[in-house]
Coordinates of C-alpha atoms in Angstrom, one line a residue:
M1 CA -25.7 13.7 7.3
T2 CA -27.1 10.3 8.1
Y3 CA -25.4 7.4 9.8
N4 CA -25.3 5.6 6.4
F5 CA -23.6 8.6 4.8
L6 CA -20.9 8.7 7.5
Q7 CA -20.2 5.0 7.1
H8 CA -19.7 5.5 3.3
Y9 CA -17.7 8.7 3.9
W10 CA -15.2 7.0 6.2
C11 CA -14.9 4.1 3.9
F12 CA -13.9 6.6 1.2
I13 CA -11.3 8.2 3.5
V14 CA -9.8 4.9 4.5
S15 CA -9.7 3.8 0.8
L16 CA -8.1 7.0 -0.2
L17 CA -5.4 6.6 2.4
G18 CA -4.9 3.0 1.1
A19 CA -4.6 4.2 -2.5
I20 CA -2.0 6.9 -1.5
L21 CA -0.1 4.2 0.4
V22 CA 0.1 2.0 -2.6
F23 CA 1.6 4.9 -4.6
L24 CA 4.1 5.7 -1.9
L25 CA 5.3 2.1 -2.0
F26 CA 7.6 3.4 -4.8
V27 CA 10.1 3.8 -2.0
Q28 CA 10.1 0.0 -1.4
G29 CA 10.0 -0.7 -5.1
A30 CA 13.1 1.4 -5.8
N31 CA 15.0 -0.2 -2.9
S32 CA 14.2 -3.6 -4.3
C33 CA 15.9 -2.6 -7.6
M34 CA 18.8 -0.9 -5.8
R35 CA 21.5 -3.3 -7.1
S36 CA 20.3 -3.5 -10.7
L37 CA 19.7 0.3 -10.9
G38 CA 22.8 1.5 -9.1
W39 CA 25.2 -1.3 -10.0
T40 CA 28.2 0.5 -8.5
E41 CA 28.5 1.4 -4.8
E42 CA 28.1 5.0 -5.8
G43 CA 25.1 4.3 -7.8
K44 CA 23.5 2.3 -5.0
R45 CA 24.0 5.2 -2.7
L46 CA 22.3 7.5 -5.1
V47 CA 19.2 5.2 -5.1
I48 CA 19.2 5.0 -1.3
N49 CA 19.5 8.8 -0.9
S50 CA 16.7 9.3 -3.4
T51 CA 14.3 7.1 -1.5
G52 CA 15.7 8.1 1.8
R53 CA 14.1 11.5 1.3
K54 CA 10.6 10.0 1.1
W55 CA 10.5 6.8 3.3
E56 CA 8.9 8.7 6.2
F57 CA 5.9 9.6 4.0
T58 CA 5.3 5.9 3.3
F59 CA 5.6 4.9 7.0
T60 CA 3.5 7.7 8.2
T61 CA 0.7 7.0 5.7
L62 CA 0.8 3.3 6.7
V63 CA 0.3 4.3 10.4
T64 CA -2.4 6.8 9.5
F65 CA -4.2 4.2 7.4
G66 CA -4.2 1.7 10.3
G67 CA -5.3 4.5 12.7
A68 CA -8.2 5.6 10.5
F69 CA -9.3 2.0 10.1
F70 CA -9.2 1.5 13.9
A71 CA -11.2 4.7 14.6
S72 CA -13.9 4.2 11.9
F73 CA -14.2 0.4 11.7
P74 CA -12.9 -1.1 15.0
L75 CA -14.3 -4.5 14.4
F76 CA -12.1 -4.9 11.3
Y77 CA -9.1 -3.7 13.3
S78 CA -9.7 -6.2 16.1
T79 CA -10.5 -9.1 13.7
S80 CA -7.7 -8.6 11.2
F81 CA -4.9 -7.0 13.2
G82 CA -5.8 -9.1 16.3
G83 CA -6.5 -12.4 14.4
A84 CA -4.1 -12.3 11.4
Y85 CA -1.3 -10.9 13.5
W86 CA 1.5 -13.0 12.0
L87 CA 0.8 -11.4 8.6
W88 CA 0.7 -7.9 10.0
M89 CA 3.7 -8.5 12.3
L90 CA 5.7 -9.5 9.3
I91 CA 4.7 -6.3 7.4
L92 CA 5.5 -4.1 10.4
F93 CA 8.8 -5.9 11.0
T94 CA 10.0 -5.3 7.4
F95 CA 9.1 -1.6 7.8
V96 CA 11.0 -1.4 11.1
L97 CA 14.0 -3.0 9.3
Q98 CA 13.8 -0.3 6.7
A99 CA 13.8 2.6 9.2
V100 CA 16.8 1.1 11.1
S101 CA 18.7 0.4 7.8
Y102 CA 18.4 4.0 6.6
E103 CA 19.7 5.4 9.9
F104 CA 22.5 3.0 10.7
Q105 CA 23.9 1.7 7.4
S106 CA 26.7 4.3 7.4
K107 CA 27.4 4.1 11.2
L108 CA 29.1 0.7 11.2
D109 CA 30.9 -0.5 8.1
G110 CA 34.0 -2.3 7.0
P111 CA 36.2 -4.9 8.7
A112 CA 37.0 -4.6 12.4
S113 CA 39.0 -6.3 15.1
G114 CA 38.5 -6.9 18.8
R115 CA 35.8 -8.3 20.9
L116 CA 32.9 -6.8 19.0
A117 CA 34.4 -7.4 15.5
W118 CA 31.8 -10.0 14.7
A119 CA 29.0 -7.6 15.5
R120 CA 30.4 -4.8 13.5
N121 CA 31.1 -7.0 10.5
L122 CA 27.6 -8.4 10.7
L123 CA 26.0 -4.9 11.0
S124 CA 27.8 -3.6 7.9
K125 CA 26.5 -1.4 5.1
R126 CA 25.9 -4.5 3.0
T127 CA 23.7 -6.0 5.7
F128 CA 21.5 -2.9 6.0
Q129 CA 21.3 -2.7 2.2
F130 CA 20.0 -6.3 2.2
F131 CA 17.4 -5.3 4.7
L132 CA 16.2 -2.4 2.4
V133 CA 15.9 -4.9 -0.5
L134 CA 14.1 -7.3 1.8
N135 CA 11.6 -4.6 2.8
G136 CA 11.3 -3.6 -0.8
L137 CA 10.2 -7.1 -1.8
L138 CA 8.2 -8.3 1.2
G139 CA 6.6 -5.1 2.2
P140 CA 4.5 -4.5 -1.0
F141 CA 3.9 -8.2 -1.5
L142 CA 2.5 -8.8 2.0
L143 CA 0.4 -5.6 1.9
G144 CA -1.0 -6.7 -1.4
A145 CA -1.8 -10.1 0.1
A146 CA -3.6 -8.4 3.0
V147 CA -5.7 -6.3 0.6
A148 CA -6.5 -9.3 -1.5
T149 CA -8.3 -10.8 1.4
F150 CA -10.9 -8.0 1.0
F151 CA -12.0 -10.0 -2.1
E152 CA -10.9 -13.5 -1.4
G153 CA -11.9 -13.7 2.3
A154 CA -10.2 -14.7 5.5
N155 CA -10.6 -17.5 8.0
F156 CA -12.2 -15.8 11.0
I157 CA -15.3 -16.1 13.2
V158 CA -17.2 -13.2 14.8
D159 CA -19.4 -13.8 17.8
K160 CA -21.0 -10.7 19.1
S161 CA -22.9 -12.6 21.8
T162 CA -19.7 -12.6 23.8
L163 CA -20.2 -8.9 24.4
M164 CA -23.1 -9.9 26.8
S165 CA -20.9 -12.4 28.7
P166 CA -20.4 -11.5 32.4
L167 CA -16.9 -13.1 32.1
L168 CA -16.0 -10.4 29.6
L169 CA -16.4 -7.7 32.3
E170 CA -13.9 -9.7 34.5
G171 CA -11.4 -10.0 31.7
Q172 CA -12.0 -13.8 31.4
G173 CA -14.3 -14.0 28.4
E174 CA -13.5 -14.7 24.8
A175 CA -12.8 -12.0 22.3
I176 CA -15.6 -11.0 20.0
S177 CA -13.6 -12.3 17.0
R178 CA -11.1 -15.1 16.6
W179 CA -9.1 -16.8 13.9
A180 CA -10.4 -20.2 13.0
N181 CA -7.0 -21.8 12.8
A182 CA -3.5 -21.5 14.3
S183 CA -1.9 -19.9 11.2
H184 CA -3.2 -16.4 12.2
G185 CA -3.2 -14.9 8.7
L186 CA -0.5 -16.8 7.0
D187 CA -3.1 -19.2 5.6
A188 CA -4.1 -16.4 3.2
L189 CA -0.8 -17.1 1.3
L190 CA -2.2 -20.6 0.4
N191 CA -4.7 -18.9 -1.9
P192 CA -3.2 -18.6 -5.4
W193 CA -5.2 -15.4 -6.2
V194 CA -3.9 -13.8 -3.0
L195 CA -0.4 -14.6 -4.2
V196 CA -1.2 -13.2 -7.7
F197 CA -2.4 -9.8 -6.3
G198 CA 0.5 -9.6 -3.8
L199 CA 3.0 -10.1 -6.6
A200 CA 1.1 -7.6 -8.7
V201 CA 1.5 -4.9 -6.0
M202 CA 5.2 -5.8 -5.6
F203 CA 5.9 -5.4 -9.3
L204 CA 3.8 -2.2 -9.3
A205 CA 6.0 -0.8 -6.5
R206 CA 9.1 -1.7 -8.5
T207 CA 7.7 0.0 -11.6
L208 CA 6.9 3.2 -9.6
G209 CA 10.2 3.0 -7.9
I210 CA 12.1 2.9 -11.1
L211 CA 10.1 5.7 -12.6
Y212 CA 10.7 7.8 -9.5
V213 CA 14.5 7.3 -9.5
M214 CA 14.7 8.0 -13.2
N215 CA 12.9 11.3 -12.5
N216 CA 14.7 12.2 -9.3
V217 CA 18.3 11.2 -9.9
N218 CA 20.5 13.2 -12.3
D219 CA 22.7 10.3 -13.5
E220 CA 22.8 9.0 -17.1
D221 CA 23.9 5.5 -16.1
I222 CA 20.9 5.0 -13.8
R223 CA 18.5 6.4 -16.4
A224 CA 19.9 4.1 -19.1
R225 CA 19.6 1.0 -16.9
G226 CA 16.2 2.2 -15.6
S227 CA 14.6 2.1 -19.0
V228 CA 15.5 -1.6 -19.4
R229 CA 14.6 -2.5 -15.8
L230 CA 11.3 -0.7 -16.2
I231 CA 10.1 -3.1 -18.9
G232 CA 11.2 -6.1 -16.7
A233 CA 9.0 -4.8 -13.8
A234 CA 6.0 -3.3 -15.8
V235 CA 5.3 -6.4 -17.9
P236 CA 4.9 -8.9 -15.0
F237 CA 2.8 -6.3 -13.2
L238 CA 0.4 -5.8 -16.1
L239 CA 0.0 -9.6 -16.7
L240 CA -0.6 -10.3 -13.0
F241 CA -3.0 -7.3 -12.6
V242 CA -5.1 -8.2 -15.7
A243 CA -5.3 -11.8 -14.5
F244 CA -6.5 -10.8 -11.1
L245 CA -9.0 -8.3 -12.5
V246 CA -10.5 -10.8 -14.9
H247 CA -10.8 -13.3 -12.0
L248 CA -12.4 -10.6 -9.8
L249 CA -15.0 -9.6 -12.4
L250 CA -16.1 -13.2 -13.0
K251 CA -16.1 -14.5 -9.5
D252 CA -18.9 -14.7 -7.0
G253 CA -18.9 -11.9 -4.5
Y254 CA -20.1 -11.4 -0.9
A255 CA -23.3 -9.3 -0.7
Y256 CA -25.7 -8.4 2.1
N257 CA -29.3 -7.3 2.1
D258 CA -31.1 -4.6 4.2
E259 CA -31.5 -7.0 7.1
G260 CA -27.8 -7.7 7.2
L261 CA -28.0 -11.2 5.9
I262 CA -24.8 -12.0 3.9
Y263 CA -25.1 -14.2 0.8
M264 CA -23.1 -15.1 -2.4
E265 CA -23.9 -13.1 -5.5
P266 CA -22.6 -14.2 -9.0
Y267 CA -20.5 -11.5 -10.7
K268 CA -20.9 -9.2 -7.7
Y269 CA -17.9 -7.0 -8.4
L270 CA -18.7 -6.7 -12.0
H271 CA -22.2 -5.6 -11.0
N272 CA -20.6 -3.1 -8.6
F273 CA -18.7 -1.5 -11.4
M274 CA -21.7 -1.4 -13.7
E275 CA -24.0 0.1 -11.0
M276 CA -21.4 2.5 -9.7
W277 CA -20.3 3.6 -13.2
P278 CA -18.4 6.7 -12.0
L279 CA -16.1 4.4 -10.1
A280 CA -15.6 2.4 -13.3
L281 CA -14.7 5.5 -15.3
L282 CA -12.3 6.6 -12.5
F283 CA -10.7 3.1 -12.6
I284 CA -10.3 3.2 -16.4
A285 CA -8.8 6.7 -16.2
G286 CA -6.3 5.5 -13.6
V287 CA -5.3 2.5 -15.7
V288 CA -4.7 4.8 -18.7
L289 CA -2.6 7.1 -16.7
V290 CA -0.4 4.3 -15.3
L291 CA 0.1 2.9 -18.9
W292 CA 0.9 6.5 -20.1
G293 CA 3.5 7.0 -17.4
I294 CA 5.2 3.7 -18.1
A295 CA 5.2 4.2 -21.9
T296 CA 6.6 7.8 -21.8
E297 CA 9.7 6.5 -19.9
A298 CA 10.1 3.1 -21.5
F299 CA 9.8 4.6 -25.0
G300 CA 11.1 8.1 -24.1
N301 CA 12.8 8.8 -27.4
K302 CA 9.6 8.1 -29.4
C303 CA 7.5 10.1 -27.0
S304 CA 9.9 13.1 -27.5
T305 CA 8.9 13.2 -31.2
F306 CA 5.3 13.9 -30.0
N307 CA 6.6 16.8 -27.9
V308 CA 6.1 15.0 -24.6
Q309 CA 8.9 16.9 -22.9
C310 CA 7.4 18.2 -19.6
S311 CA 8.4 16.0 -16.7
M312 CA 4.9 16.4 -15.2
F313 CA 3.4 14.5 -18.2
R314 CA 6.0 11.7 -18.1
G315 CA 7.0 8.9 -15.8
I316 CA 6.2 8.9 -12.1
W317 CA 3.6 11.6 -12.1
P318 CA 1.0 10.2 -14.4
A319 CA 1.7 6.7 -13.2
G320 CA 1.5 7.8 -9.6
I321 CA -1.8 9.7 -10.0
G322 CA -3.1 6.8 -12.1
T323 CA -2.2 4.4 -9.3
V324 CA -4.3 6.4 -6.8
L325 CA -7.2 6.6 -9.2
T326 CA -7.0 2.9 -9.9
V327 CA -6.7 1.6 -6.3
L328 CA -9.3 4.0 -4.9
P329 CA -12.3 2.6 -6.9
L330 CA -11.0 -0.9 -6.5
L331 CA -11.1 -0.6 -2.7
L332 CA -14.5 1.1 -2.8
T333 CA -15.9 -1.7 -5.0
A334 CA -15.0 -4.1 -2.2
A335 CA -17.2 -2.2 0.3
W336 CA -19.9 0.0 -1.2
N337 CA -23.1 -1.2 -2.9
H338 CA -24.0 -3.7 -0.1
T339 CA -20.8 -5.6 -0.4
A340 CA -19.0 -7.4 2.5
Y341 CA -15.5 -5.8 2.5
Y342 CA -13.9 -8.5 4.7
P343 CA -15.6 -11.8 3.9
S344 CA -15.2 -14.8 6.2
T345 CA -14.4 -18.2 4.7
A346 CA -15.1 -19.9 8.0
D347 CA -18.6 -18.5 8.6
L348 CA -20.4 -16.5 5.9
Q349 CA -22.5 -14.5 8.4
S350 CA -19.3 -13.4 10.3
S351 CA -18.3 -11.4 7.2
L352 CA -17.7 -7.7 7.9
T353 CA -19.6 -4.9 6.2
I354 CA -19.4 -1.1 6.7
A355 CA -22.7 -1.4 8.5
N356 CA -21.9 -4.1 11.0
S357 CA -18.3 -3.2 11.8
C358 CA -18.3 0.6 12.1
S359 CA -18.0 2.9 15.1
S360 CA -21.0 4.7 16.7
E361 CA -22.6 7.6 14.9
F362 CA -21.3 10.0 17.4
T363 CA -17.7 8.9 16.8
L364 CA -18.0 9.0 13.0
R365 CA -19.7 12.4 13.2
T366 CA -17.0 13.8 15.4
M367 CA -14.2 12.4 13.2
F368 CA -16.0 13.9 10.2
Y369 CA -15.3 17.4 11.4
V370 CA -11.7 16.5 12.3
S371 CA -11.2 15.2 8.7
F372 CA -11.5 18.8 7.5
L373 CA -7.9 19.2 8.6
V374 CA -6.8 16.5 6.0
P375 CA -6.4 19.0 3.1
F376 CA -4.1 21.2 5.1
V377 CA -1.9 18.1 6.0
L378 CA -1.8 17.1 2.3
A379 CA -0.9 20.7 1.3
Y380 CA 2.0 20.6 3.8
I381 CA 3.2 17.3 2.4
V382 CA 3.1 18.7 -1.2
Y383 CA 5.0 21.8 0.0
C384 CA 7.7 19.6 1.7
W385 CA 7.9 17.3 -1.3
R386 CA 8.5 20.2 -3.7
K387 CA 11.2 21.7 -1.4
I388 CA 13.0 18.3 -1.1
D389 CA 12.9 17.6 -4.8
A390 CA 13.6 21.2 -5.9
K391 CA 17.0 20.0 -7.2
K392 CA 17.6 16.6 -8.7
L393 CA 19.9 14.3 -6.7
D394 CA 23.5 14.0 -8.1
K395 CA 26.8 12.6 -7.0
D396 CA 27.9 15.8 -5.4
E397 CA 25.2 15.5 -2.7
L398 CA 26.8 12.2 -1.6
M399 CA 29.5 14.2 0.0
T400 CA 27.2 16.3 2.2
D401 CA 26.2 15.7 5.8
H402 CA 22.6 14.7 4.7
A403 CA 23.7 11.7 2.7
Y404 CA 22.8 8.2 3.9

């Protein structure tokens, strides 16, 4: 168990958490389609109660993803979270709005009179539903934009010589990494390919959200509207994703040699897929499963003629598993095979790799043994998920105390 193995191992763990997070963004995707799926006030409440059972999983995975990144690759954490903080603050702010909206949308509602009438009318159910839609659109888009910088680069500078500065010990020295301009991460949105990937993730979340609600809610009106809305979300996702994938395979990538020197390599990401062919096969399998999940719901009647009846082979489950299998090799391609996973557009040699940004061998080795608990946590999540979804949601449950 060498230091190099531990670096690649924790890159895999972080990438797996990122892939699971992208799948769990179906919560945001369904909320963004709340009005078109639900249409009536009762229908919107069905959508909200469907996603309200799962939003904690998404938020917890986001926090775990950030924590794992911090523990295993602290230089990335300080560079991205500390430098591009406006981008990350916007992401966290939308997720906080989501949590508040679930808890308080039914607490204050309707017209009111008196001194606090303006506040009660402002913080109405409609306002909190708007916050859920806002999180459903901005959350996946901004997360996708942040991930796109793994391939497109970000505007930062790393200067490790500041670690030796005596001023640093007195709390007066400069940080080891700093952003090269005053936008602090928002400049990434000026790159059109960052926008393309961000929009692709947003439409993927909407696609998964529609598939989940169609599987989880027992309401014929929502299912009928879902089939139409599914095409409207899946087609833009596929077009944007294919465009970004072609761009990625043809672009120059950020590579580094055994001495740590970073340089530009033509078709780097294409070479990564060719040289790490198991990842390419995993990626293709994931894409096929996503297409299968979309097709079995969009063309449900035709699929039934081929005896595709079992819900485990339709909709959200093949598409969800396919999402994880697609995102995982995509993230690993950005870091493995001597690739700089966080390139710097301001200073090429400041780019971060799993070799120059990781924790100490002792830290990675200790966390390696702690990671053995992860399967037990996943088993607990699966158990809770099955218990929560043991019965499909219907209108009767809107009358219970557990309704949002």
